[in-house]
Amino acid sequence: MSEICVQGCRPLTGEINIQGSKNGVLPMLAASVLQRETLKFTNVPIIQDVLCMVGILESVGCCCRWDGHSLSIDASGEIYGEIPRKDVGKMRSSILLMGALLGRTGRAVTWQPGGCSIGSRPVDLHLLAFSRLGAVVSEDEEGKIEASAKELTGSMVYFPFPSVGATENALLAAVLARGKTVIEGAAREPEIISLCQLLRRMGADICGEGSSRIEVCGVERLFGTVFDVPGDRIAAGTYLAAVAGAGGHVRILKGPWEFMQEEIRVFRQIGAEVEPISSKTGEVCGIELWMEKRPKAISLSTGPYPGFPTDLQSPMLAVLSRAEGISQVREAVFEARFKTAGQLQKMGAQIEVSGNCARIFGQERLLGARVQAMDLRGGAALAAAALAACGETMITDCIHIERGYEDICRDIRLLHGEICWVQKK
Ligand code: EPZ
């Protein structure tokens, strides 16, 4: 397990080429088993969750080959429908393979991925979608989940909550089903849009992505292609938050400006200046942020896209911990996503959590301390808090951070932040 050491209280200035999107690429990797050729992805983030998904793809019969940040997946051989239980425990997103395995083989077996530190995270809506498409779904007392169907048939799928993963699984199961599927109450996240762009390039017939109603007309076959993974909006938002908290100036190249409008509105509300970066041809190719002053206190609620992303709630807690005044943050997506507040309190933050709301009484400066990463985005939030704090901070259990950030120390050092990995003694 690695630790991170940070010397804080210095402004951050520099430029980062943001990594490819973790939450964008994971469903796309699942889609690779839907075709019998080779899918090549470029700008793939080399992170633990991707390495884990590659391991699962190989265990079901794919041949995967890396070339720098490009990843080719050959699914021309026999594909097996069962995901090894050991892999499910390592990564919840293994559930995303179910829809694609069902579409490819007519059978998908995995295991209840279980809750994590941000909530119970059930998969009932995923299984609802498979049932609506005609699959027989069963769960045994050990948590083994099986879905099977001689042939999937297009249908109406209605989600009472716009679940990102369930929408992705419904799409992956519907693209080879017989007939038309309508997904009502679909998630509208940019990761849904990029998945549909990939599937369409593979030969799928999809329309409506980005809205809450997506229509899929099943096709006979899908084909290999090449696809560039978009920039990671959450990693970009994390580094923007770090600079908003510590002060300074950052340019995030490939930061997806068009899909970060709510985050940009919030950063401006706390007093940052935020502008798009344009290329020589006039295309927007990134995001630039300046922060000269102490952040202002605000009220904020997370929500499904286009609301403020729940994945940036913890980094915003870190920023608001030193805001002028009292801020309120409401977590409207997961039921237990304030665990990092306890770690921020070790650094002197004054945060009161009650249910899904937190009140933050801003302090001029936090103080360096020894803190523990409780989950992926919480760990990144602690790094952001440490960069704005006085003194040295040690962050333990950084394996969480490595799941979603290629190298948070490398990126923050590009901003001239004093941060490094410390191997545990
Ligand atoms: C995706 O998780 C992301 N993960 C999460 O990012 C992100 O926080 C989340 O979407 C919301 O944007 C990936 O894309 C790999 P949901 P997912 O299904 O699909 C409830 C990160 O840090 N729900 O939209 O699991 C669920 O309990 C991660 O990168 C059900 O009740 O999120 C939660 O309260 C964390 N039944 C809410 O919906 C279901 O069948 C949102 O979950 C499914 C979900």
CSV table of N, CA, C and O and ligand atoms in Angstrom, one decimal, residues 22-24 26-27 49 91-93 95-96 116 118-128 159 161-168 187 189 191 232-234 303-305 309-312 331-335 337 375-378 403-405, ligand 1:
chain,number,residue,atom,x,y,z
A,22,LYS,N,-11.9,7.4,-16.8
A,22,LYS,CA,-12.1,6.0,-16.2
A,22,LYS,C,-13.6,5.6,-16.4
A,22,LYS,O,-13.8,4.5,-16.9
A,23,ASN,N,-14.5,6.5,-16.1
A,23,ASN,CA,-15.9,6.1,-16.2
A,23,ASN,C,-16.5,6.0,-17.6
A,23,ASN,O,-17.5,5.4,-17.8
A,24,GLY,N,-15.7,6.6,-18.5
A,24,GLY,CA,-16.0,6.5,-19.9
A,24,GLY,C,-15.5,5.2,-20.5
A,24,GLY,O,-16.2,4.5,-21.2
A,26,LEU,N,-14.5,2.2,-19.0
A,26,LEU,CA,-14.9,0.9,-18.5
A,26,LEU,C,-16.1,0.3,-19.2
A,26,LEU,O,-16.0,-0.8,-19.6
A,27,PRO,N,-17.2,1.0,-19.5
A,27,PRO,CA,-18.3,0.4,-20.3
A,27,PRO,C,-17.9,0.2,-21.7
A,27,PRO,O,-18.4,-0.8,-22.3
A,49,ASP,N,-8.4,0.2,-12.1
A,49,ASP,CA,-9.7,-0.3,-12.6
A,49,ASP,C,-9.7,-0.8,-14.0
A,49,ASP,O,-10.3,-1.8,-14.3
A,91,MET,N,-13.4,-5.2,-8.3
A,91,MET,CA,-13.9,-4.0,-8.9
A,91,MET,C,-15.4,-4.2,-9.2
A,91,MET,O,-15.8,-5.1,-9.9
A,92,ARG,N,-16.2,-3.3,-8.7
A,92,ARG,CA,-17.7,-3.3,-8.8
A,92,ARG,C,-18.1,-3.2,-10.2
A,92,ARG,O,-19.1,-3.8,-10.6
A,93,SER,N,-17.3,-2.5,-11.0
A,93,SER,CA,-17.8,-2.2,-12.4
A,93,SER,C,-17.8,-3.5,-13.3
A,93,SER,O,-18.2,-3.4,-14.4
A,95,ILE,N,-19.8,-5.6,-13.1
A,95,ILE,CA,-21.2,-5.8,-13.4
A,95,ILE,C,-21.5,-5.3,-14.8
A,95,ILE,O,-22.4,-5.8,-15.5
A,96,LEU,N,-20.7,-4.3,-15.3
A,96,LEU,CA,-21.0,-3.7,-16.6
A,96,LEU,C,-20.8,-4.7,-17.7
A,96,LEU,O,-21.2,-4.5,-18.8
A,116,CYS,N,-20.0,-0.5,-1.0
A,116,CYS,CA,-18.6,0.0,-0.8
A,116,CYS,C,-18.8,1.2,0.2
A,116,CYS,O,-19.8,1.4,0.7
A,118,ILE,N,-19.2,4.1,-0.2
A,118,ILE,CA,-20.1,5.3,-0.5
A,118,ILE,C,-21.6,4.9,-0.5
A,118,ILE,O,-22.4,5.8,-0.7
A,119,GLY,N,-21.8,3.6,-0.3
A,119,GLY,CA,-23.2,3.2,-0.3
A,119,GLY,C,-23.4,1.8,-0.6
A,119,GLY,O,-22.5,1.0,-0.9
A,120,SER,N,-24.7,1.4,-0.5
A,120,SER,CA,-25.0,-0.1,-0.7
A,120,SER,C,-24.8,-0.5,-2.2
A,120,SER,O,-24.5,-1.6,-2.5
A,121,ARG,N,-25.1,0.4,-3.0
A,121,ARG,CA,-24.9,0.2,-4.5
A,121,ARG,C,-25.5,-1.1,-5.0
A,121,ARG,O,-24.8,-2.0,-5.5
A,122,PRO,N,-26.8,-1.3,-4.9
A,122,PRO,CA,-27.5,-2.5,-5.4
A,122,PRO,C,-27.4,-2.5,-6.9
A,122,PRO,O,-27.0,-1.5,-7.6
A,123,VAL,N,-27.8,-3.6,-7.5
A,123,VAL,CA,-27.8,-3.7,-9.0
A,123,VAL,C,-29.2,-4.1,-9.5
A,123,VAL,O,-29.3,-4.7,-10.6
A,124,ASP,N,-30.2,-3.9,-8.7
A,124,ASP,CA,-31.6,-4.3,-9.1
A,124,ASP,C,-32.0,-3.7,-10.5
A,124,ASP,O,-32.7,-4.4,-11.2
A,125,LEU,N,-31.6,-2.5,-10.7
A,125,LEU,CA,-32.0,-1.8,-12.0
A,125,LEU,C,-31.3,-2.5,-13.2
A,125,LEU,O,-31.9,-2.6,-14.3
A,126,HIS,N,-30.1,-2.9,-13.0
A,126,HIS,CA,-29.4,-3.7,-14.1
A,126,HIS,C,-30.2,-5.0,-14.4
A,126,HIS,O,-30.4,-5.3,-15.6
A,127,LEU,N,-30.6,-5.7,-13.3
A,127,LEU,CA,-31.3,-7.0,-13.5
A,127,LEU,C,-32.7,-6.7,-14.1
A,127,LEU,O,-33.1,-7.5,-14.9
A,128,LEU,N,-33.3,-5.6,-13.7
A,128,LEU,CA,-34.6,-5.3,-14.2
A,128,LEU,C,-34.5,-5.1,-15.8
A,128,LEU,O,-35.3,-5.7,-16.5
A,159,PHE,N,-36.5,3.2,-16.0
A,159,PHE,CA,-35.7,3.4,-14.7
A,159,PHE,C,-36.3,4.4,-13.8
A,159,PHE,O,-36.4,5.6,-14.2
A,161,PHE,N,-34.8,5.7,-11.4
A,161,PHE,CA,-33.7,6.6,-11.1
A,161,PHE,C,-32.7,6.5,-12.2
A,161,PHE,O,-32.4,5.4,-12.7
A,162,PRO,N,-32.1,7.6,-12.7
A,162,PRO,CA,-31.3,7.5,-13.9
A,162,PRO,C,-29.9,6.9,-13.6
A,162,PRO,O,-28.9,7.6,-13.5
A,163,SER,N,-29.9,5.6,-13.3
A,163,SER,CA,-28.7,4.9,-13.0
A,163,SER,C,-27.7,4.8,-14.2
A,163,SER,O,-28.1,4.4,-15.2
A,164,VAL,N,-26.5,5.3,-14.0
A,164,VAL,CA,-25.5,5.3,-15.0
A,164,VAL,C,-25.2,3.9,-15.5
A,164,VAL,O,-25.3,3.5,-16.6
A,165,GLY,N,-24.8,3.0,-14.5
A,165,GLY,CA,-24.4,1.7,-14.9
A,165,GLY,C,-25.6,0.9,-15.4
A,165,GLY,O,-25.4,0.1,-16.4
A,166,ALA,N,-26.8,1.0,-14.9
A,166,ALA,CA,-27.9,0.3,-15.4
A,166,ALA,C,-28.3,0.7,-16.8
A,166,ALA,O,-28.6,-0.1,-17.7
A,167,THR,N,-28.1,2.0,-17.1
A,167,THR,CA,-28.3,2.5,-18.5
A,167,THR,C,-27.3,1.9,-19.4
A,167,THR,O,-27.6,1.4,-20.5
A,168,GLU,N,-26.1,1.9,-19.0
A,168,GLU,CA,-25.0,1.3,-19.8
A,168,GLU,C,-25.3,-0.2,-20.1
A,168,GLU,O,-25.2,-0.7,-21.2
A,187,ALA,N,-29.9,7.5,-17.9
A,187,ALA,CA,-28.9,8.5,-17.4
A,187,ALA,C,-28.5,9.3,-18.6
A,187,ALA,O,-28.5,8.8,-19.7
A,189,GLU,N,-25.5,11.2,-18.5
A,189,GLU,CA,-24.1,11.5,-18.3
A,189,GLU,C,-23.3,11.5,-19.6
A,189,GLU,O,-23.6,10.7,-20.6
A,191,GLU,N,-20.7,10.0,-20.2
A,191,GLU,CA,-20.2,8.6,-20.4
A,191,GLU,C,-21.2,7.8,-21.2
A,191,GLU,O,-20.8,6.8,-21.9
A,232,ASP,N,-11.0,12.8,-18.9
A,232,ASP,CA,-11.8,12.5,-17.7
A,232,ASP,C,-12.3,13.7,-17.0
A,232,ASP,O,-11.5,14.5,-16.4
A,233,ARG,N,-13.6,14.0,-17.0
A,233,ARG,CA,-14.1,15.2,-16.4
A,233,ARG,C,-14.0,15.2,-14.9
A,233,ARG,O,-13.9,16.3,-14.3
A,234,ILE,N,-13.9,14.0,-14.3
A,234,ILE,CA,-13.8,14.0,-12.9
A,234,ILE,C,-12.4,14.3,-12.4
A,234,ILE,O,-12.1,15.0,-11.5
A,303,GLY,N,-26.2,15.8,-8.0
A,303,GLY,CA,-27.3,15.2,-8.7
A,303,GLY,C,-26.9,14.5,-10.0
A,303,GLY,O,-25.8,14.7,-10.4
A,304,PRO,N,-27.8,13.7,-10.6
A,304,PRO,CA,-27.5,13.1,-11.8
A,304,PRO,C,-27.2,14.2,-12.9
A,304,PRO,O,-27.7,15.4,-12.7
A,305,TYR,N,-26.4,13.9,-13.9
A,305,TYR,CA,-26.1,14.9,-14.9
A,305,TYR,C,-27.4,15.4,-15.6
A,305,TYR,O,-28.4,14.6,-15.8
A,309,PRO,N,-21.7,16.8,-10.3
A,309,PRO,CA,-21.4,15.4,-10.1
A,309,PRO,C,-21.0,14.9,-8.7
A,309,PRO,O,-20.2,15.6,-8.0
A,310,THR,N,-21.6,13.9,-8.3
A,310,THR,CA,-21.4,13.3,-6.9
A,310,THR,C,-19.9,13.0,-6.8
A,310,THR,O,-19.3,13.1,-5.7
A,311,ASP,N,-19.2,12.7,-7.9
A,311,ASP,CA,-17.8,12.3,-7.7
A,311,ASP,C,-16.9,13.5,-7.4
A,311,ASP,O,-15.7,13.3,-7.0
A,312,LEU,N,-17.4,14.7,-7.5
A,312,LEU,CA,-16.6,15.9,-7.1
A,312,LEU,C,-17.1,16.5,-5.8
A,312,LEU,O,-16.6,17.5,-5.4
A,331,GLU,N,-25.7,15.6,-0.6
A,331,GLU,CA,-25.3,14.5,-1.4
A,331,GLU,C,-26.6,13.8,-1.8
A,331,GLU,O,-27.2,13.1,-1.0
A,332,ALA,N,-27.1,13.9,-3.1
A,332,ALA,CA,-28.4,13.4,-3.5
A,332,ALA,C,-28.3,12.2,-4.3
A,332,ALA,O,-29.3,11.7,-4.8
A,333,VAL,N,-27.1,11.6,-4.5
A,333,VAL,CA,-26.9,10.4,-5.3
A,333,VAL,C,-26.6,9.1,-4.5
A,333,VAL,O,-27.3,8.1,-4.6
A,334,PHE,N,-25.6,9.2,-3.6
A,334,PHE,CA,-25.2,8.1,-2.8
A,334,PHE,C,-25.6,8.4,-1.3
A,334,PHE,O,-25.6,9.5,-0.9
A,335,GLU,N,-25.8,7.3,-0.6
A,335,GLU,CA,-26.4,7.5,0.8
A,335,GLU,C,-25.3,7.6,1.8
A,335,GLU,O,-25.5,7.9,3.0
A,337,ARG,N,-21.7,9.1,1.4
A,337,ARG,CA,-20.5,9.6,0.7
A,337,ARG,C,-19.9,10.8,1.4
A,337,ARG,O,-19.2,11.7,0.8
A,375,ASP,N,-12.0,6.3,0.2
A,375,ASP,CA,-12.5,5.8,-1.1
A,375,ASP,C,-11.7,6.6,-2.2
A,375,ASP,O,-10.9,7.5,-1.9
A,376,LEU,N,-12.0,6.3,-3.5
A,376,LEU,CA,-11.3,6.9,-4.6
A,376,LEU,C,-11.3,8.4,-4.6
A,376,LEU,O,-10.3,9.1,-4.5
A,377,ARG,N,-12.5,9.0,-4.6
A,377,ARG,CA,-12.6,10.5,-4.7
A,377,ARG,C,-12.3,11.1,-3.4
A,377,ARG,O,-11.8,12.3,-3.4
A,378,GLY,N,-12.6,10.5,-2.3
A,378,GLY,CA,-12.2,11.0,-1.0
A,378,GLY,C,-10.7,11.1,-0.8
A,378,GLY,O,-10.2,12.1,-0.3
A,403,ARG,N,-6.9,3.7,-8.1
A,403,ARG,CA,-7.9,3.0,-9.0
A,403,ARG,C,-8.4,3.9,-10.1
A,403,ARG,O,-8.8,3.5,-11.1
A,404,GLY,N,-8.3,5.3,-9.8
A,404,GLY,CA,-8.9,6.2,-10.8
A,404,GLY,C,-8.1,7.3,-11.4
A,404,GLY,O,-8.4,7.9,-12.3
A,405,TYR,N,-6.9,7.5,-10.7
A,405,TYR,CA,-6.0,8.6,-11.2
A,405,TYR,C,-4.7,7.9,-11.7
A,405,TYR,O,-4.1,7.2,-10.9
B,1,EPZ,C1,-21.3,5.4,-11.9
B,1,EPZ,O1,-21.5,4.4,-10.8
B,1,EPZ,C2,-19.8,5.8,-11.7
B,1,EPZ,N1,-18.9,4.6,-11.8
B,1,EPZ,C3,-19.6,6.4,-10.3
B,1,EPZ,O2,-18.3,6.9,-10.2
B,1,EPZ,C4,-20.6,7.6,-10.2
B,1,EPZ,O3,-20.5,8.2,-8.9
B,1,EPZ,C5,-22.0,7.2,-10.4
B,1,EPZ,O4,-22.1,6.5,-11.7
B,1,EPZ,C6,-23.0,8.4,-10.4
B,1,EPZ,O5,-22.6,9.3,-11.4
B,1,EPZ,C7,-18.6,4.2,-13.0
B,1,EPZ,O6,-19.1,4.8,-14.0
B,1,EPZ,C8,-17.7,3.0,-13.1
B,1,EPZ,P1,-25.5,4.7,-10.5
B,1,EPZ,P2,-22.9,3.6,-10.8
B,1,EPZ,O7,-26.0,3.4,-10.9
B,1,EPZ,O8,-23.2,3.3,-12.2
B,1,EPZ,C9,-28.6,3.6,-7.1
B,1,EPZ,C10,-16.2,7.1,-9.2
B,1,EPZ,O9,-15.7,7.6,-8.2
B,1,EPZ,N2,-28.8,2.3,-7.8
B,1,EPZ,O10,-25.8,5.9,-11.3
B,1,EPZ,O11,-22.8,2.5,-9.9
B,1,EPZ,C11,-27.2,3.6,-6.4
B,1,EPZ,O12,-27.2,2.9,-5.2
B,1,EPZ,C12,-17.4,6.3,-9.2
B,1,EPZ,O13,-15.6,7.1,-10.3
B,1,EPZ,C13,-29.8,1.5,-7.4
B,1,EPZ,O14,-30.5,1.7,-6.5
B,1,EPZ,O15,-23.9,4.7,-10.3
B,1,EPZ,C14,-26.9,5.0,-6.2
B,1,EPZ,O16,-27.5,5.5,-5.0
B,1,EPZ,C15,-18.1,6.2,-7.8
B,1,EPZ,N3,-30.0,0.3,-8.2
B,1,EPZ,C16,-27.6,5.7,-7.4
B,1,EPZ,O17,-28.5,4.7,-7.9
B,1,EPZ,C17,-29.2,0.0,-9.2
B,1,EPZ,O18,-29.4,-1.1,-9.9
B,1,EPZ,C18,-26.6,6.1,-8.5
B,1,EPZ,O19,-26.0,4.9,-8.9
B,1,EPZ,C19,-28.2,0.9,-9.6
B,1,EPZ,C20,-28.0,2.0,-8.9
